[in-house]
Amino acid sequence: MERKNKTTGKVAGIVANLVTVKVDGPVAQNEICFIYHNDERLMAEVIKVIGVNAYVQVFESTRGVRVGSDVEFEGHMLEVTLGPGILSRNYDGLQNDLDKMDGVFLTRGEYTDPLNREVKWEFKPLAKAGETVSAGSWLGEVMENSIPHRIMVPFKMEKRYEVKSVVDEGEYTVDETIAVVVDEDGKEIPLTMVQKWPVKMPVKVYKHKPRPFKLLETGVRCIDTLNPITEGGTGFIPGPFGTGKTVLQHAISKQAEADIVIIAACGERANEVVEIFTEFPELDDPRTGRKLIERTTIIANTSNMPVAAREASVYTAMTLAEYYRTMGLKVLLMADSTSRWAQALREMSNRLEELPGPDAFPMDLSAVISNFYARAGFVYLPNGETGSITFIGTVSPAGGNLKEPVTESTRKAARCFYGLSQARADSKRYPAIDPIDSYSKYLEYPEVQENLVEVVGEEWLGEVLKAKDVLLRGKEAMEQINILGDDGVPISFHDRFWKSELVDFVILQQDAFDSIDASTPMKRQKYMLAKVLKVADSEFEFAHFEEVSGFFKEIINFFKQMNYSEFESEEFKKHENRLEDLIKERRN
Amino acid sequence: MESQAFQKIYTKLNNITKATVTLKAADVGYDEIATVHGRMAQVVKLMGDEVTLQVFSGTEGIPTNAEVTFMGRPPQLKVSDDLGGRFFNAFGDPIDGGPHVEGEVRDIGSPSVNPVRRKQPSQLIATGIAGIDLNNSLVSGQKIPFFADPDQPYNQVMASVALRAKADKIILGGMGLTNDDYLFFKNIFENAGELDRIVSFVNTTDDPPVERLLVPDMALTAAEYFAVDKNESVLVLLTDMTLFADALSIVSNRMDQIPSKDSMPGSLYSDLARIYEKAVQFPSGGSITIIAVTTLSGGDITHAIPDNTGYITEGQLFLRRDTDIGKVIVDPFRSLSRLKQLVIGKQTREDHPQVMNAAIRLYADAANARTKLENGFDLTDYDERTLEFAKSYSDKLLAIDVNVDTDTMLNIAWELFSKHFNKAEVGVKGEFTEKYWQK
Ligand SMILES: Nc1ncnc2c1ncn2[C@@H]1O[C@H](COP(=O)(O)OP(=O)(O)OP(=O)(O)O)[C@@H](O)[C@H]1O
Ligand SMILES: [Mg+2]
């Protein structure tokens, strides 16, 4: 898209944030332009071209803009700036550093630098003169917080190059030359620590992308135990409003075994972002002992921020994730909520008067969602290292109905389904993931099964299946009890129902606001599941159905006290002993 | 409306539809306001030299030679402390017979607060209503609607909440208020003797429905003045947001936009979020809290209006008539305050979270017992006791006519626990049971 002369144009029409621009030269689909209004420059993106008219979506309010205003095209698509200093930042959907903006209110047309140009980084060379490199090759590294941030050959450089020189270990700003490479024609190219990449294009500088095969621990029991997600896996969390999507995502982002966490707050509440701003600088990263904020980047495009930038925000987040993945890191990407992104697409498509698909969403919604999810994944890099992007998006189905287009399209794209149930949320059974409808396709992958056996243990898969079976049988028993009445069924139905309640209360339900219960390491999950299943396998003596609930409520209570205690502490053992006694008394 | 020197006057309309007029005009800004035949209008489309204006009160009787005057500015409000005690219409013109307010001119519908300039909400708002304070505590900077059927006394509840909350300013945004409700608010505010701290923007059922689209922005522009410039805590009441959304759908329908669910415009979520997200806590101490009303039809919360609202607000307060006690209650199952965990047990007594949960759990057990009863099954002794508990709980705590402080609410809950259950059935942490159980 490089051009000698900038294409310019004039505003010819405006409807909300869709502006028609009459252009005097070539323009590209998705090219960025600026509309000049008084002393403001409003950023916009080309979304359709018909003859000399380019239709652009403006990332800002168009209030006051006039027909005839000047427009300048930039010759590139929407790009992010990649380099050290992205972690711990709070960006908007277009990667403006929010902390650098003046004033309480966002000012239209104010764009800020995503990186700090003054700060000096302690650079360590990794490549040597004479080596052959290509896009994504590691030239050196700096420590970004505690993360080794690799300085790479820019992704846009498509050829092979020979390293001419790399600077010595020392302190450099991001804009200083840290290496010189020579292309096949002998042209010398100086490189800095900064590069740019268009967000809508996937970064594909990896060697190959196998199916994900390694467990990614999240500390959330009903994910890790029942429907695990993998490093490089994809999952989605649909649920009616208030059922716990955001709380669950926050929990995962605090606890998951990831090197980098990128959170895209896409069209949701500002106060939820503020919660992250407030808490993450205080919370410890359980793996490094440093603060969580140090491994986290937040992309905040809250619901009151411009709608077009909302669409961009998820792509911005994904591109940052791809950048860190190429450094050989485990990246966890969260987007809350992908429905808001789909709605932004819908608003624009309606304004363009395109033929609408179901529920007035654009016809290509499914393809857009699939392409986006496809950018996640586990990769082998050309240097033999590995990296991953695990992506979990929330979906906010209209009316809580899972048959709507965004949920259906996402179901085709994501491999794990964590459906939140209104009934579970209403009865405060959090996290409200429906244990029976939810699934992880990864559990069926032989390579994942192998990994689980290796990481958790030989018997694990069998136990997981057994837990699922207990839940299913419990549900059936409950349905019978509801139809026939408490005393219209054999006592064994009550026993079966309460055994599923036991699994529900002890394994599935987890208090996201309790410092101990919030996160359960795999070792502890294994221990507790075995213990619960031992009870589920036992036969008990009951004279009357009312005794069943009494007994199980009591043991659930002890189990829960165990969940609230430090693993294997005195406290934990005390409850465990009481529990064992109770069970012994009852067992046949 | 004041006139300005550079105003351009046009007298030839090319097209007239139910809601819009189109004419040729030069140098017009998007979103700018104008008068068409003396009626307020706003630019909704520019195409070459053609300008389309949405006429708020409709286009009935507008002739093709109507006079059109462009104002060269978006809708504005003059803000100053003189707003206190005054009543305005949707355009910010006084309707109480008083003079125009002098002050600084502000565009309504201002940009969003930079999220990094917000503070996490942390200040409890006590209302005396246990269905709120005990189960769904409100926090300043929160946005929360009442979900209620049209026949429920939501405006009364909202007015008592507003007057009991210790806000520096209360701003009422009335949309499609009946004249009776308007007079009710006027009366109750006057009788409270605190008119100075109340500002009202009111569109009644006598006014054209589309005008109400301006009400929330007017109210929130005034709110931002007090919260940002004066560091005050401001409570904004928006009633009824369903009628606001209806007006949105009227406009989008008249403009031939493709409707999405329930004939609402596809942008409903963004349109509502833009308003509700004005709720904010500033580090300087100023805050805007929004309490709204969303009327339901037949209790259906899956309809696009309550559904989108629920996805935006920080919980909802569900009003329901409890036929057992013959009173309206705040339904503990379907209500939720998402910010309550920031204050309960911290700014309220330590046992608050546990007591709240235990009471709701027991109330849920009562609901199960009732289902059993309806299905013709025998009740156990426990079932019977939960039913008795539920009735007292509903009457003494959930009913909207309750007005006590939070400690008293907690004590009442303990009293009911002790009367109907044993300690294990209540299942609250041992240390609290020791301390508060009533023998
Ligand atoms: N794991 C949990 N433990 C305790 N409470 C929870 C849990 N998950 C959710 N909640 C409660 O439910 C409320 C709503 O949760 P959350 O904000 O995550 O819902 P959501 O699905 O994201 O809703 P929306 O679609 O409107 O954004 C929380 O404020 C909290 O009170
Ligand atoms: Mg949420």
Tab-separated table of N, CA and C and ligand atoms in Angstrom, chain A residues 245-246 268-269 272 336, chain B residues 338, ligand 2:
chain	number	residue	atom	x	y	z
A	245	LYS	N	-20.125	-14.340	33.928
A	245	LYS	CA	-19.118	-14.412	32.874
A	245	LYS	C	-17.868	-13.618	33.249
A	246	THR	N	-18.101	-12.397	33.687
A	246	THR	CA	-16.962	-11.525	33.955
A	246	THR	C	-16.181	-11.995	35.182
A	268	GLU	N	-17.981	-3.517	27.454
A	268	GLU	CA	-18.611	-3.828	28.738
A	268	GLU	C	-18.419	-2.654	29.694
A	269	ARG	N	-18.641	-2.908	31.003
A	269	ARG	CA	-18.700	-1.809	31.960
A	269	ARG	C	-17.335	-1.242	32.332
A	272	GLU	N	-15.879	-2.412	35.728
A	272	GLU	CA	-15.211	-3.718	35.761
A	272	GLU	C	-13.740	-3.588	35.381
A	336	ASP	N	-14.175	-9.872	26.676
A	336	ASP	CA	-15.474	-9.762	27.343
A	336	ASP	C	-16.138	-8.498	26.819
B	338	ARG	N	-24.542	-5.839	41.897
B	338	ARG	CA	-23.233	-6.427	41.633
B	338	ARG	C	-22.122	-5.746	42.394
C	2	MG	MG	-19.967	-9.273	32.463
